[in-house]
mmCIF file of C-alpha atoms and ligand atoms in Angstrom:
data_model
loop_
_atom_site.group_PDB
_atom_site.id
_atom_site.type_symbol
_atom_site.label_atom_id
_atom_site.label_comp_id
_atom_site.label_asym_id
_atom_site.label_seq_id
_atom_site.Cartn_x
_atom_site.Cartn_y
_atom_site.Cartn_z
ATOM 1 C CA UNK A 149 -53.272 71.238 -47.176
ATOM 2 C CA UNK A 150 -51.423 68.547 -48.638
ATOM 3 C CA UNK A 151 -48.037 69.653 -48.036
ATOM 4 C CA UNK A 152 -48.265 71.613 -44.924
ATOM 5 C CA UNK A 153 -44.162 71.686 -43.903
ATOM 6 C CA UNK A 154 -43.077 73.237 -47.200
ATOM 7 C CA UNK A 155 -45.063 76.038 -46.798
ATOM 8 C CA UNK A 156 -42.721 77.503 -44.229
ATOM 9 C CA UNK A 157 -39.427 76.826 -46.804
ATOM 10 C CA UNK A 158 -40.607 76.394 -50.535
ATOM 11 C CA UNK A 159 -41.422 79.577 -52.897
ATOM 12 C CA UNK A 160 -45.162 79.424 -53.670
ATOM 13 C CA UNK A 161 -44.938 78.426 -57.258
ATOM 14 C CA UNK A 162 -42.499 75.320 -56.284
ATOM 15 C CA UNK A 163 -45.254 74.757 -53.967
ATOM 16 C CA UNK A 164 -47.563 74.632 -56.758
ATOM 17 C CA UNK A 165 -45.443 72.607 -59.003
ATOM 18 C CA UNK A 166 -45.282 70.099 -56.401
ATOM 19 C CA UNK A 167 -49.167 70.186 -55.881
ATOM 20 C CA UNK A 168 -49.909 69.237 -60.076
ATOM 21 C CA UNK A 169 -47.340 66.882 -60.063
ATOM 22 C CA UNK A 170 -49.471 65.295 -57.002
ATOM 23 C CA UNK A 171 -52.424 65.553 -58.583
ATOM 24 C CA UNK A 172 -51.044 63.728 -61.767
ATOM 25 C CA UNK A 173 -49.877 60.682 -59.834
ATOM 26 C CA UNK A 174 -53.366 60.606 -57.836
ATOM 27 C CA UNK A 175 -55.353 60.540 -61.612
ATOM 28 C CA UNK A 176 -53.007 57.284 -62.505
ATOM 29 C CA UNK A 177 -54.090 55.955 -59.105
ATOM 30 C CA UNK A 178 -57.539 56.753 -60.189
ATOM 31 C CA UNK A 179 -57.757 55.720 -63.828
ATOM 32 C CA UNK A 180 -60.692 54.123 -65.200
ATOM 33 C CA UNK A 181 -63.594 54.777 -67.362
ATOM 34 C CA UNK A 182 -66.692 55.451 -65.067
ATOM 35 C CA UNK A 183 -66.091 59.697 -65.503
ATOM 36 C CA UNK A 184 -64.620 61.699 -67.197
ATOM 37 C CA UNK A 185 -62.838 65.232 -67.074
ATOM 38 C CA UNK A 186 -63.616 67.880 -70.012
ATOM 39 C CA UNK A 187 -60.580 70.121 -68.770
ATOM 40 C CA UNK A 188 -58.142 67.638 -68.680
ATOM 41 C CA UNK A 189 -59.598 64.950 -71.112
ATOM 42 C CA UNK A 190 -59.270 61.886 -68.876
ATOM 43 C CA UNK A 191 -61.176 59.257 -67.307
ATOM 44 C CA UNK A 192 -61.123 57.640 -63.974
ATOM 45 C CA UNK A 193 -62.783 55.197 -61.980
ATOM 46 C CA UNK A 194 -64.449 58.123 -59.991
ATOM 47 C CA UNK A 195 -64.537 61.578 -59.127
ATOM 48 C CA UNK A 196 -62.883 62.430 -55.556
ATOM 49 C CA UNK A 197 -65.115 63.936 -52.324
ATOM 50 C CA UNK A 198 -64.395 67.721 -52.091
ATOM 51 C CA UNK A 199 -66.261 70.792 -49.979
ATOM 52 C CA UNK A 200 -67.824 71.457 -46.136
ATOM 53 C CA UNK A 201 -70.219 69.814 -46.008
ATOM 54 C CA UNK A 202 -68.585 67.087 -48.135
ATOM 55 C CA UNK A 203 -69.699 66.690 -51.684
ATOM 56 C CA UNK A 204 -69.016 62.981 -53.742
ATOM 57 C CA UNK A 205 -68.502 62.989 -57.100
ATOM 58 C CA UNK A 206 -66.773 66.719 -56.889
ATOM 59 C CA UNK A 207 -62.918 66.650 -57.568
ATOM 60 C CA UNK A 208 -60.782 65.631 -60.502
ATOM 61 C CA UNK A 209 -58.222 63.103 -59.343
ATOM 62 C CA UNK A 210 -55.520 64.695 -61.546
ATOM 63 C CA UNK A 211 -56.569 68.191 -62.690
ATOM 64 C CA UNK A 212 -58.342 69.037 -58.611
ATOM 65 C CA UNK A 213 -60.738 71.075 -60.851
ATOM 66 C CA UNK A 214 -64.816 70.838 -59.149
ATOM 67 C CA UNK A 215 -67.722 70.880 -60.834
ATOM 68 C CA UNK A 216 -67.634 74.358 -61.310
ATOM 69 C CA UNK A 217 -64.751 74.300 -63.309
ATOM 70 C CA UNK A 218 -66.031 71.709 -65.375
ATOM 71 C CA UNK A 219 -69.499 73.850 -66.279
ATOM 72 C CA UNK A 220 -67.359 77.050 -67.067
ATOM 73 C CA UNK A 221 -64.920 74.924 -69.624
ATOM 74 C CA UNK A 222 -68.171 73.914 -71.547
ATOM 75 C CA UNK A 223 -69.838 77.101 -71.403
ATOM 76 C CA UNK A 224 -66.708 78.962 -73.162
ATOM 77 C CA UNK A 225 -66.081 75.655 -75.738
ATOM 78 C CA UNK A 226 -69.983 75.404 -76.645
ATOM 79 C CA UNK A 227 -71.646 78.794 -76.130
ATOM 80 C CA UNK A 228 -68.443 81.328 -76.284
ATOM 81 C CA UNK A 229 -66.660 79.136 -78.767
ATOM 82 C CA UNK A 230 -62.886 79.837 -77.201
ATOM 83 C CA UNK A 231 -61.376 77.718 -79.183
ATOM 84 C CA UNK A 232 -61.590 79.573 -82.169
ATOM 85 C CA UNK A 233 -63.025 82.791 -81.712
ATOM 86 C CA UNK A 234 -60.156 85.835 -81.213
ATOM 87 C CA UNK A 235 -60.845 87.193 -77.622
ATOM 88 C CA UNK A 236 -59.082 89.556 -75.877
ATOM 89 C CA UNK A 237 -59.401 87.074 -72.178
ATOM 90 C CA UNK A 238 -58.417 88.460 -68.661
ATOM 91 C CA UNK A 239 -58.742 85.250 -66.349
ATOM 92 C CA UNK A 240 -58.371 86.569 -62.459
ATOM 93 C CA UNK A 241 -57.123 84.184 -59.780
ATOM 94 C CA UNK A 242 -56.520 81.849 -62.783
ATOM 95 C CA UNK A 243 -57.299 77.974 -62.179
ATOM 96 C CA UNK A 244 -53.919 76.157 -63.124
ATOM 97 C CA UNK A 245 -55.656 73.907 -65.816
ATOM 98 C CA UNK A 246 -57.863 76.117 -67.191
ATOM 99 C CA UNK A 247 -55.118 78.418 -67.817
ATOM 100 C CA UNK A 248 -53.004 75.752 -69.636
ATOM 101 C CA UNK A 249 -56.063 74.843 -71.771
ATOM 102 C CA UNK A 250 -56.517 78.916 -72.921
ATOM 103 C CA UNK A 251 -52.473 79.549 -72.717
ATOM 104 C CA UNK A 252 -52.353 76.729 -75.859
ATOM 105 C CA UNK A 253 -55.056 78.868 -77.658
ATOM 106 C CA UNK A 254 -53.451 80.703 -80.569
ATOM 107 C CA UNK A 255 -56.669 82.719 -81.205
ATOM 108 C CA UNK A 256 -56.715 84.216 -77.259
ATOM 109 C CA UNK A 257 -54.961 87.132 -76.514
ATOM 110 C CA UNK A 258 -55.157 85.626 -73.043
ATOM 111 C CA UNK A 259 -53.813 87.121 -69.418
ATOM 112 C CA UNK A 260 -53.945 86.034 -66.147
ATOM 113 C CA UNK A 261 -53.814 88.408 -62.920
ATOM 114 C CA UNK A 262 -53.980 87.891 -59.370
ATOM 115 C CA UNK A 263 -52.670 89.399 -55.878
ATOM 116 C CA UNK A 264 -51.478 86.349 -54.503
ATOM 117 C CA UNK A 265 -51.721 83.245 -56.716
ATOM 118 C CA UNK A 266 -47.855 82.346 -57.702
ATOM 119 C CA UNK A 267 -49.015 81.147 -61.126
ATOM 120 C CA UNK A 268 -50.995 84.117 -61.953
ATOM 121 C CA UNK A 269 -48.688 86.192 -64.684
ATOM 122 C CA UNK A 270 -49.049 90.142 -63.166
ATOM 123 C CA UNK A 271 -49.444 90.656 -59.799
ATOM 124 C CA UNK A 272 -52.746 93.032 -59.607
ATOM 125 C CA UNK A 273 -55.235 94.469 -56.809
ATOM 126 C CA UNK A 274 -58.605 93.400 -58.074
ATOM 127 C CA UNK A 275 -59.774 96.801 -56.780
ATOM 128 C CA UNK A 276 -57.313 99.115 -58.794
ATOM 129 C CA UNK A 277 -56.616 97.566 -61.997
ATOM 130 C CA UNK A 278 -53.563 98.606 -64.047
ATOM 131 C CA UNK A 279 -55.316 98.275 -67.558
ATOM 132 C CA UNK A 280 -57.000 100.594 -69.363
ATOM 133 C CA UNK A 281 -60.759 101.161 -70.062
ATOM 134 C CA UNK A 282 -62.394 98.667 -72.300
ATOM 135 C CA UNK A 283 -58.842 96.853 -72.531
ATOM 136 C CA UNK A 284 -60.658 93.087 -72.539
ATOM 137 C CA UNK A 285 -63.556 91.625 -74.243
ATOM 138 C CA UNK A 286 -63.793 88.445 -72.073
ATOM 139 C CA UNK A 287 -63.221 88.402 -68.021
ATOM 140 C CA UNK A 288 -63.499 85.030 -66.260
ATOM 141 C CA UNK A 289 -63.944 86.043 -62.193
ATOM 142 C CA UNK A 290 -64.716 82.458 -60.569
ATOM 143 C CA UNK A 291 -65.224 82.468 -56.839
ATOM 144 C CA UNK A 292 -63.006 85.718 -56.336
ATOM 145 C CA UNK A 293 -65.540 88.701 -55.438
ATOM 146 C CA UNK A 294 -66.337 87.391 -52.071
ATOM 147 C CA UNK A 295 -62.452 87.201 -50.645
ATOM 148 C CA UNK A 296 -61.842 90.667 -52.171
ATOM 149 C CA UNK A 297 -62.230 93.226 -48.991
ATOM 150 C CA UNK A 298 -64.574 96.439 -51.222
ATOM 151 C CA UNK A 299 -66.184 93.675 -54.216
ATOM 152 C CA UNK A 300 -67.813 96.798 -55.124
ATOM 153 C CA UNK A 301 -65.169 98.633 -56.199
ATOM 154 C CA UNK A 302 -63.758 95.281 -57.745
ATOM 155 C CA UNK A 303 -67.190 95.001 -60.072
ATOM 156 C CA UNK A 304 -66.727 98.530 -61.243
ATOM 157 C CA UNK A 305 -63.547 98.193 -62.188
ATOM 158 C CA UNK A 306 -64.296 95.079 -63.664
ATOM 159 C CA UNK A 307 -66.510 97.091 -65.948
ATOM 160 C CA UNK A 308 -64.369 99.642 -66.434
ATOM 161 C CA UNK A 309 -61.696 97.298 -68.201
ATOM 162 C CA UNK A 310 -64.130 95.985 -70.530
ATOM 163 C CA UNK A 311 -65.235 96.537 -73.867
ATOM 164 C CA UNK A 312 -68.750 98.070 -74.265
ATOM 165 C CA UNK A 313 -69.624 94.238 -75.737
ATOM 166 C CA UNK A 314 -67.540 92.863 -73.614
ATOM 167 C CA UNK A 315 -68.484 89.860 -71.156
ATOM 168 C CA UNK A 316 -67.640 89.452 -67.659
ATOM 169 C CA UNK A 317 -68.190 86.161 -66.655
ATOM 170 C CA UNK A 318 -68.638 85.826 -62.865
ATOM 171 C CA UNK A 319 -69.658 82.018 -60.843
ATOM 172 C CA UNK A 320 -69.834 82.873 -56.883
ATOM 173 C CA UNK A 321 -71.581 80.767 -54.071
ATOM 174 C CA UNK A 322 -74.836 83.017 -53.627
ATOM 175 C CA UNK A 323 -77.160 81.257 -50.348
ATOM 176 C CA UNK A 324 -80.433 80.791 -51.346
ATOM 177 C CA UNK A 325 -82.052 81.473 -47.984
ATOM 178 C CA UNK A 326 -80.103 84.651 -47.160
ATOM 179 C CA UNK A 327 -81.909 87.702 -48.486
ATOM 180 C CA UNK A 328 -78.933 90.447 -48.336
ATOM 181 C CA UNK A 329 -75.256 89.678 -48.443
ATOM 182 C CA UNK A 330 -73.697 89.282 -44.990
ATOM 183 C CA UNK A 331 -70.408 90.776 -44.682
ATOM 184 C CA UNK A 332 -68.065 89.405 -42.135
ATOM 185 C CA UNK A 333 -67.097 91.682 -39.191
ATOM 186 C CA UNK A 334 -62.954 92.872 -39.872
ATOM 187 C CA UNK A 335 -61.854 92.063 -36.668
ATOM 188 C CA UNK A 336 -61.940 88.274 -37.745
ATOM 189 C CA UNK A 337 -58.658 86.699 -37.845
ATOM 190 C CA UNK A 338 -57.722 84.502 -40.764
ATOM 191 C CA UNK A 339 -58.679 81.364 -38.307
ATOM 192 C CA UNK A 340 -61.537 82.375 -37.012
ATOM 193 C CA UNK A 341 -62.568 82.656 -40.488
ATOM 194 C CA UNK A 342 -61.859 79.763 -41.319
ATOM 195 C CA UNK A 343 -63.526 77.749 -38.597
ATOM 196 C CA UNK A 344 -67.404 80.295 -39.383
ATOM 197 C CA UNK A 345 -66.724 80.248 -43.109
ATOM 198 C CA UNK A 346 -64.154 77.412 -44.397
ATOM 199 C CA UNK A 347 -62.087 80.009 -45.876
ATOM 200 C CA UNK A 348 -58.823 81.727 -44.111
ATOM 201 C CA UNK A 349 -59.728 84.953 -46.790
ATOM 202 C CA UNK A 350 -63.570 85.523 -47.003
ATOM 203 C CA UNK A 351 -65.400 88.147 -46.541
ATOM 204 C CA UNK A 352 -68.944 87.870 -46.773
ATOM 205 C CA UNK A 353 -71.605 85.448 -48.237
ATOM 206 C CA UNK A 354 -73.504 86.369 -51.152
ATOM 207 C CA UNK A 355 -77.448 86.509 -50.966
ATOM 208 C CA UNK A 356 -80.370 87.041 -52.816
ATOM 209 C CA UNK A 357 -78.893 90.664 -53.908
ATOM 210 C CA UNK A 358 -75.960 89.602 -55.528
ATOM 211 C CA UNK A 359 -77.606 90.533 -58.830
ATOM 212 C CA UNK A 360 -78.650 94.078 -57.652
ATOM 213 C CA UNK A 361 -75.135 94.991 -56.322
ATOM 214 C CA UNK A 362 -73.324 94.001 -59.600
ATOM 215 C CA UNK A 363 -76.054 96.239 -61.360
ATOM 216 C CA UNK A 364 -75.741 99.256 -58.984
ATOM 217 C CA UNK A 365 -71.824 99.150 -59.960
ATOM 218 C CA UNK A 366 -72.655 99.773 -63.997
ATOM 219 C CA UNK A 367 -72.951 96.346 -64.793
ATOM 220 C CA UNK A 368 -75.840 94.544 -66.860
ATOM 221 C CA UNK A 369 -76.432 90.857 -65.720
ATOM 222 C CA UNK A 370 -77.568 88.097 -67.420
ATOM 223 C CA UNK A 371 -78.205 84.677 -65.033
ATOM 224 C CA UNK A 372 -77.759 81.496 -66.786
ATOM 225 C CA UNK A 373 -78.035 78.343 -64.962
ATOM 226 C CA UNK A 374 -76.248 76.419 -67.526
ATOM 227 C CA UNK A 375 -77.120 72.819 -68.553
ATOM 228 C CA UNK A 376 -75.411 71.492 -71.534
ATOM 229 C CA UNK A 377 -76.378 67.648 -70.976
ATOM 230 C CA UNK A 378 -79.657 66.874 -69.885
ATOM 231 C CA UNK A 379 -79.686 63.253 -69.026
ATOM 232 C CA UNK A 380 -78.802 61.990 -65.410
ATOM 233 C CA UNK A 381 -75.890 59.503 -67.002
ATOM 234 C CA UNK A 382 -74.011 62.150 -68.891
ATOM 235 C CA UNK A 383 -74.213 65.021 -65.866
ATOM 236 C CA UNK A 384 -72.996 61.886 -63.369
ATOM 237 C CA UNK A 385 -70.274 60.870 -65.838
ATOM 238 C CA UNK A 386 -69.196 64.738 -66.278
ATOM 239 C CA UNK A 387 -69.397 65.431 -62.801
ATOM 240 C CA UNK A 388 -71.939 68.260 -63.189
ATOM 241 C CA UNK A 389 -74.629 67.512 -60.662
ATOM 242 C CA UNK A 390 -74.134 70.472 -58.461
ATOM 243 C CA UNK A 391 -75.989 73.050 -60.206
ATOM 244 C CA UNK A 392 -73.964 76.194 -60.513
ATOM 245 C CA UNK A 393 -75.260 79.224 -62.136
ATOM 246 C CA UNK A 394 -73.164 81.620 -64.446
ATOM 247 C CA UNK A 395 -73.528 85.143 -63.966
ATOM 248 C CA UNK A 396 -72.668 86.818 -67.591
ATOM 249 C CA UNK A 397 -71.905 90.419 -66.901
ATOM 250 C CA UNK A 398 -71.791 93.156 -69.623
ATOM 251 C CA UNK A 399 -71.062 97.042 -68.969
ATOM 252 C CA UNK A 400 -74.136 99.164 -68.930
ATOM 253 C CA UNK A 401 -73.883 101.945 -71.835
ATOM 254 C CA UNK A 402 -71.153 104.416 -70.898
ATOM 255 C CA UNK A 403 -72.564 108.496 -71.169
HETATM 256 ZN ZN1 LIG B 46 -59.456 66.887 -64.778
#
């Protein structure tokens, strides 16, 4: 953690102010024209080392998206079209820059929601929604199933606040050599957590049955591994060379 002292005396969303105005100074530091960053439209001698084990090439200097981040912003401008196209958007645990970039979209009727994340804009417990059925016709859900304590209860209310055409748009880390999800024993504290699974909040790790759970919850899925630029010098110079896969989500017909 960068600033580990104010923690204990600064309100979380000074503490994230703080963090981007970091993160700005550390893409001057980095400036150059080797990469560049499609969410925050800047270049930089290189992208930073991020992830256990350590990944090069992962971080943006001054937005801290990953690659990740990068994929979903080029999914939703090339193959969603969210710069134009009048969506109803629910982002959970929203990722600071991609919310500015949607937040400036005049054609989004755009809002973020999280239980914890002090620049979310309603507080909300992914596993009792306060919105209606078939209230959104776009959900972005990156990395947030696996740190919620019953996921399957999330994904059906995920589907239950969609439209019928609706898409839920889901990216999680599934293991390829792990055949059923494990879930973490509850008596885990937040530390030991952290030390098994590099995360203070997670629950489980995702295998080979992701897919099947999110149907058994009245979901449809689609998997996309998603390659917009094909050459090795564009996916180096975009930072997209960890493959992520998108999981596009749509509710099964209601009775
Ligand atoms: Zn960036």
């Amino acid at each position: 953690m960068p600033f580990p002292l104010l923690k204990k005396f600064l309100p979380a969303s000074t503490r994230l102010s703080l963090r981007m105005l970091y993160w700005r100074v550390r893409g001057v530091v980095y400036a150059g024209n080797k990469v560049y960053c499609p969410l925050c439209e800047t270049s930089f001698s290189t992208f930073l080392p991020f992830g256990v084990p350590e990944r090069q090439q992962a971080m943006c200097p001054k937005c801290n998206t990953v690659e990740r981040h990068r994929l979903l912003w080029l999914y939703l401008k090339h193959e969603l079209h969210i710069e134009t196209k009048p969506y109803k958007v629910l982002h959970m645990a929203p990722e600071p820059v991609l919310q500015d970039r949607l937040k400036q979209l005049p054609n989004l009727h755009y809002l973020s929601a999280d239980l914890t994340a002090a620049n979310a804009m309603q507080k909300v417990d992914l596993q009792q929604l306060p919105f209606s059925n078939a209230s959104f016709d776009l959900i972005l859900c990156s990395h947030v199933l696996g740190h919620v304590p019953d996921d399957l209860q999330a994904m059906r209310e995920l589907s239950r606040v969609l439209t019928l055409k609706g898409l839920l748009l889901l990216q999680d880390h599934v293991y390829p050599n792990l055949a059923v999800t494990e879930e973490f024993p509850d008596s885990l504290t937040a530390q030991e957590r952290y030390k098994l699974y590099g995360q203070p909040d997670r629950q489980r790790n995702y295998g080979q049955d992701f897919v099947e759970r999110l149907e058994q919850q009245e979901l449809q899925v689609k998997v996309v591994e998603y390659t917009p630029f094909t050459s090795e010098e564009e996916c180096y110079k975009l930072g997209l060379a960890y493959r992520e896969r998108l999981y596009l989500c749509s509710p099964k017909p209601r009775s």
